[in-house]
Amino acid sequence: MAEQDTEMTPSLLGKILKWIGRLVLLLLVLLVVAVAVLMVLDHFGIVSPEDFQKSNEKRMDVELHGEVLDDESYTVAAVDADEYFENHAKVLNEIDAKDSKKLQSGKEVRKLLSERGFSDCILTAVYSLEGDLEPENEVTEKTSDKYPMYQAYYESANGNVWLIYSINSSLMAVPILNNIQPQGGAELIVSESNTLVSYDSVKNKFYETIPNSTEINVKTVDSITADVLNSLTIETQG
């Protein structure tokens, strides 16, 4: 019996080493594929490594405004929301998410965006009403639950990529990959009102604010639609 155990040990060790070797090979293949995809996108001018960097920087910047969090690594704001808005905006109102009378169900937001020309966009709910992250929670026309914040990505006809937010029934759009130049260094946000609505998951509150014009350029439109976003260019962003 002891001899049988001794004979099995090298066989088992060989299988383990073979499995580890396959795993390492798989990881290398995935890395090569990822690099190849990025090179192809860069070659055809679709997106460059610089675009990815700018996109990540934009996400972090918007995060500090308490507006978007769709990745677990961004769940904790680097700056306290109350402190941030006190220093960077005029706060008009603060509303506890659970007490809001303007909350919309997922199917209401889905219907609204479809009517605005965004029917092909995947809509997701970012947080629960308790402020907990809702990873990959896709919203459909059957979603009856209400959430404080929704988001969808939209690529316009002119190649700009927009992040559309519905926060406490207020629609806004932020360009994340675009040829729209910031005005005086201020971040562009397209809104249906000069008052912006933000959400902070830590405090689970909405903030209605008028941001400093030197930091955020709010372009007001009558209605955020696909046609409106398609029409925005460098010349029309002011």
CSV table of C-alpha atoms in Angstrom, one decimal:
chain,number,residue,atom,x,y,z
A,1,MET,CA,0.0,0.0,0.0
A,2,ALA,CA,2.9,2.4,0.8
A,3,GLU,CA,4.4,1.7,-2.5
A,4,GLN,CA,1.2,2.6,-4.3
A,5,ASP,CA,1.0,5.9,-2.5
A,6,THR,CA,4.6,6.7,-3.4
A,7,GLU,CA,3.8,6.0,-7.1
A,8,MET,CA,0.7,8.2,-7.1
A,9,THR,CA,2.5,11.3,-5.7
A,10,PRO,CA,4.5,12.2,-8.8
A,11,SER,CA,1.4,11.7,-10.9
A,12,LEU,CA,-0.7,14.0,-8.8
A,13,LEU,CA,2.1,16.6,-8.7
A,14,GLY,CA,2.4,16.4,-12.5
A,15,LYS,CA,-1.3,17.1,-12.9
A,16,ILE,CA,-1.1,20.2,-10.6
A,17,LEU,CA,1.9,21.6,-12.5
A,18,LYS,CA,0.2,20.9,-15.8
A,19,TRP,CA,-3.0,22.8,-14.6
A,20,ILE,CA,-0.9,25.7,-13.3
A,21,GLY,CA,0.9,25.9,-16.7
A,22,ARG,CA,-2.4,26.0,-18.5
A,23,LEU,CA,-3.7,28.8,-16.2
A,24,VAL,CA,-0.6,30.9,-16.8
A,25,LEU,CA,-0.9,30.3,-20.6
A,26,LEU,CA,-4.6,31.4,-20.5
A,27,LEU,CA,-3.7,34.6,-18.6
A,28,LEU,CA,-1.0,35.4,-21.2
A,29,VAL,CA,-3.4,34.9,-24.0
A,30,LEU,CA,-6.0,37.1,-22.5
A,31,LEU,CA,-3.4,39.8,-22.0
A,32,VAL,CA,-2.2,39.6,-25.6
A,33,VAL,CA,-5.9,39.8,-26.8
A,34,ALA,CA,-6.6,42.9,-24.7
A,35,VAL,CA,-3.5,44.6,-26.0
A,36,ALA,CA,-4.4,43.7,-29.6
A,37,VAL,CA,-7.9,45.0,-29.2
A,38,LEU,CA,-6.6,48.3,-27.9
A,39,MET,CA,-4.1,48.6,-30.8
A,40,VAL,CA,-6.8,48.0,-33.3
A,41,LEU,CA,-9.1,50.6,-31.8
A,42,ASP,CA,-6.2,53.1,-31.7
A,43,HIS,CA,-5.2,52.3,-35.3
A,44,PHE,CA,-8.7,53.0,-36.6
A,45,GLY,CA,-9.0,56.2,-34.5
A,46,ILE,CA,-11.9,54.8,-32.5
A,47,VAL,CA,-10.3,55.2,-29.1
A,48,SER,CA,-6.7,55.7,-27.9
A,49,PRO,CA,-5.0,54.8,-24.7
A,50,GLU,CA,-5.1,58.6,-23.9
A,51,ASP,CA,-8.9,58.4,-24.3
A,52,PHE,CA,-9.1,55.6,-21.7
A,53,GLN,CA,-7.0,57.7,-19.3
A,54,LYS,CA,-9.2,60.8,-19.9
A,55,SER,CA,-12.3,58.7,-19.4
A,56,ASN,CA,-11.1,57.4,-16.0
A,57,GLU,CA,-10.1,60.9,-15.0
A,58,LYS,CA,-13.6,62.2,-16.0
A,59,ARG,CA,-15.2,59.4,-13.9
A,60,MET,CA,-13.2,60.3,-10.9
A,61,ASP,CA,-14.0,64.0,-11.3
A,62,VAL,CA,-17.7,63.4,-11.7
A,63,GLU,CA,-17.5,61.0,-8.7
A,64,LEU,CA,-16.3,63.9,-6.5
A,65,HIS,CA,-19.5,65.7,-7.5
A,66,GLY,CA,-21.5,62.8,-6.1
A,67,GLU,CA,-23.1,62.0,-9.5
A,68,VAL,CA,-21.9,58.7,-10.8
A,69,LEU,CA,-20.6,55.5,-9.3
A,70,ASP,CA,-20.9,52.4,-11.5
A,71,ASP,CA,-17.7,50.6,-10.2
A,72,GLU,CA,-17.1,49.3,-6.8
A,73,SER,CA,-13.7,51.0,-6.7
A,74,TYR,CA,-15.5,54.3,-6.8
A,75,THR,CA,-18.0,53.7,-4.0
A,76,VAL,CA,-16.4,56.0,-1.4
A,77,ALA,CA,-16.1,59.7,-2.3
A,78,ALA,CA,-12.7,61.2,-1.6
A,79,VAL,CA,-14.4,64.4,-0.4
A,80,ASP,CA,-17.3,64.6,2.0
A,81,ALA,CA,-20.4,65.6,0.0
A,82,ASP,CA,-21.5,68.4,2.3
A,83,GLU,CA,-18.0,69.9,2.4
A,84,TYR,CA,-17.6,69.6,-1.4
A,85,PHE,CA,-20.9,71.4,-2.3
A,86,GLU,CA,-20.3,74.0,0.4
A,87,ASN,CA,-17.0,75.0,-1.4
A,88,HIS,CA,-18.0,74.4,-5.0
A,89,ALA,CA,-21.6,75.2,-5.4
A,90,LYS,CA,-24.7,77.0,-4.1
A,91,VAL,CA,-26.8,74.4,-2.3
A,92,LEU,CA,-30.5,75.0,-2.9
A,93,ASN,CA,-31.9,71.9,-1.3
A,94,GLU,CA,-30.9,68.6,0.4
A,95,ILE,CA,-33.3,65.6,0.2
A,96,ASP,CA,-33.1,62.3,1.9
A,97,ALA,CA,-33.4,59.7,-0.8
A,98,LYS,CA,-36.1,57.7,1.0
A,99,ASP,CA,-38.2,60.8,1.6
A,100,SER,CA,-38.2,62.0,-2.0
A,101,LYS,CA,-41.5,62.4,-3.8
A,102,LYS,CA,-39.9,62.4,-7.3
A,103,LEU,CA,-38.4,59.0,-7.4
A,104,GLN,CA,-39.2,57.1,-10.6
A,105,SER,CA,-39.5,53.4,-11.2
A,106,GLY,CA,-37.1,51.7,-13.6
A,107,LYS,CA,-39.8,51.2,-16.2
A,108,GLU,CA,-40.7,54.9,-16.1
A,109,VAL,CA,-37.1,55.9,-16.8
A,110,ARG,CA,-36.8,53.2,-19.5
A,111,LYS,CA,-39.9,54.5,-21.2
A,112,LEU,CA,-38.8,58.1,-21.0
A,113,LEU,CA,-35.3,57.4,-22.5
A,114,SER,CA,-36.8,55.3,-25.3
A,115,GLU,CA,-39.1,58.2,-26.2
A,116,ARG,CA,-36.1,60.5,-26.2
A,117,GLY,CA,-34.3,58.4,-28.8
A,118,PHE,CA,-32.2,56.2,-26.5
A,119,SER,CA,-34.1,53.0,-26.9
A,120,ASP,CA,-30.9,51.0,-27.8
A,121,CYS,CA,-29.0,52.2,-24.7
A,122,ILE,CA,-28.6,49.8,-21.8
A,123,LEU,CA,-30.0,51.4,-18.7
A,124,THR,CA,-28.8,50.4,-15.2
A,125,ALA,CA,-29.7,51.3,-11.7
A,126,VAL,CA,-26.6,52.3,-9.8
A,127,TYR,CA,-27.8,52.2,-6.2
A,128,SER,CA,-30.6,50.8,-4.0
A,129,LEU,CA,-32.8,53.1,-2.0
A,130,GLU,CA,-30.5,52.3,1.0
A,131,GLY,CA,-27.5,53.6,-0.9
A,132,ASP,CA,-26.0,50.2,-1.5
A,133,LEU,CA,-24.3,49.6,-4.8
A,134,GLU,CA,-26.3,47.7,-7.4
A,135,PRO,CA,-23.7,46.1,-9.7
A,136,GLU,CA,-24.9,45.4,-13.2
A,137,ASN,CA,-28.5,45.9,-12.4
A,138,GLU,CA,-30.0,46.3,-15.8
A,139,VAL,CA,-33.4,48.1,-16.0
A,140,THR,CA,-36.1,47.1,-18.4
A,141,GLU,CA,-39.7,48.1,-19.2
A,142,LYS,CA,-40.7,45.5,-16.5
A,143,THR,CA,-38.7,47.0,-13.6
A,144,SER,CA,-41.2,48.3,-11.1
A,145,ASP,CA,-38.7,49.1,-8.3
A,146,LYS,CA,-37.6,52.6,-7.7
A,147,TYR,CA,-33.9,53.7,-7.5
A,148,PRO,CA,-32.3,57.0,-6.7
A,149,MET,CA,-30.1,57.1,-9.7
A,150,TYR,CA,-30.0,55.5,-13.2
A,151,GLN,CA,-27.4,55.8,-16.0
A,152,ALA,CA,-26.9,54.9,-19.6
A,153,TYR,CA,-24.2,55.2,-22.2
A,154,TYR,CA,-25.0,56.8,-25.6
A,155,GLU,CA,-22.8,57.1,-28.7
A,156,SER,CA,-23.9,60.1,-30.8
A,157,ALA,CA,-23.8,60.2,-34.6
A,158,ASN,CA,-20.8,62.4,-34.5
A,159,GLY,CA,-18.8,59.9,-32.4
A,160,ASN,CA,-19.2,61.5,-29.0
A,161,VAL,CA,-19.9,59.1,-26.1
A,162,TRP,CA,-22.2,60.4,-23.4
A,163,LEU,CA,-23.1,59.3,-19.9
A,164,ILE,CA,-26.8,60.0,-19.3
A,165,TYR,CA,-28.1,60.3,-15.8
A,166,SER,CA,-31.5,60.2,-14.3
A,167,ILE,CA,-31.2,61.4,-10.7
A,168,ASN,CA,-34.4,61.9,-8.7
A,169,SER,CA,-36.3,62.4,-12.0
A,170,SER,CA,-33.8,65.0,-13.4
A,171,LEU,CA,-32.0,64.2,-16.6
A,172,MET,CA,-28.4,65.2,-17.3
A,173,ALA,CA,-25.7,64.2,-19.8
A,174,VAL,CA,-21.9,64.3,-19.5
A,175,PRO,CA,-19.5,63.7,-22.4
A,176,ILE,CA,-16.9,61.2,-21.5
A,177,LEU,CA,-15.2,60.5,-24.9
A,178,ASN,CA,-15.7,63.5,-27.2
A,179,ASN,CA,-14.4,66.2,-29.4
A,180,ILE,CA,-16.2,68.9,-27.4
A,181,GLN,CA,-13.6,71.2,-25.9
A,182,PRO,CA,-14.1,72.4,-22.3
A,183,GLN,CA,-15.0,76.0,-22.1
A,184,GLY,CA,-12.3,77.8,-20.0
A,185,GLY,CA,-11.4,74.4,-18.4
A,186,ALA,CA,-14.9,73.9,-17.0
A,187,GLU,CA,-16.5,70.5,-17.2
A,188,LEU,CA,-19.5,70.4,-19.5
A,189,ILE,CA,-22.8,69.1,-18.3
A,190,VAL,CA,-26.0,69.2,-20.4
A,191,SER,CA,-29.1,69.7,-18.3
A,192,GLU,CA,-32.7,70.6,-18.6
A,193,SER,CA,-32.3,73.2,-15.9
A,194,ASN,CA,-29.5,75.4,-14.5
A,195,THR,CA,-30.0,73.6,-11.3
A,196,LEU,CA,-28.1,70.2,-11.1
A,197,VAL,CA,-29.3,67.3,-9.0
A,198,SER,CA,-26.6,65.1,-7.5
A,199,TYR,CA,-26.7,62.0,-5.4
A,200,ASP,CA,-24.3,60.9,-2.6
A,201,SER,CA,-24.6,57.2,-1.6
A,202,VAL,CA,-22.7,57.6,1.7
A,203,LYS,CA,-25.2,60.1,3.1
A,204,ASN,CA,-28.0,58.7,0.8
A,205,LYS,CA,-29.1,62.2,-0.1
A,206,PHE,CA,-29.9,64.3,-3.1
A,207,TYR,CA,-28.4,67.7,-3.6
A,208,GLU,CA,-29.9,70.4,-5.7
A,209,THR,CA,-27.2,72.9,-6.5
A,210,ILE,CA,-26.1,75.7,-8.8
A,211,PRO,CA,-22.4,74.9,-9.5
A,212,ASN,CA,-19.6,77.4,-9.8
A,213,SER,CA,-19.4,78.4,-13.4
A,214,THR,CA,-15.6,78.3,-13.4
A,215,GLU,CA,-15.7,74.6,-12.6
A,216,ILE,CA,-18.8,73.3,-14.4
A,217,ASN,CA,-20.3,74.7,-17.6
A,218,VAL,CA,-24.0,73.9,-17.5
A,219,LYS,CA,-25.5,73.9,-21.0
A,220,THR,CA,-29.3,74.1,-20.6
A,221,VAL,CA,-31.6,72.6,-23.2
A,222,ASP,CA,-35.4,72.2,-23.4
A,223,SER,CA,-35.1,68.4,-23.6
A,224,ILE,CA,-32.3,65.9,-23.6
A,225,THR,CA,-32.8,63.8,-26.6
A,226,ALA,CA,-30.6,61.9,-29.0
A,227,ASP,CA,-31.1,64.6,-31.6
A,228,VAL,CA,-29.9,67.3,-29.2
A,229,LEU,CA,-26.8,65.3,-28.2
A,230,ASN,CA,-26.0,64.6,-31.9
A,231,SER,CA,-26.1,68.3,-32.6
A,232,LEU,CA,-23.6,69.4,-30.0
A,233,THR,CA,-20.2,70.3,-31.3
A,234,ILE,CA,-17.2,72.4,-30.3
A,235,GLU,CA,-19.0,75.5,-31.7
A,236,THR,CA,-22.3,74.9,-29.9
A,237,GLN,CA,-21.2,73.8,-26.4
A,238,GLY,CA,-21.3,77.3,-24.9
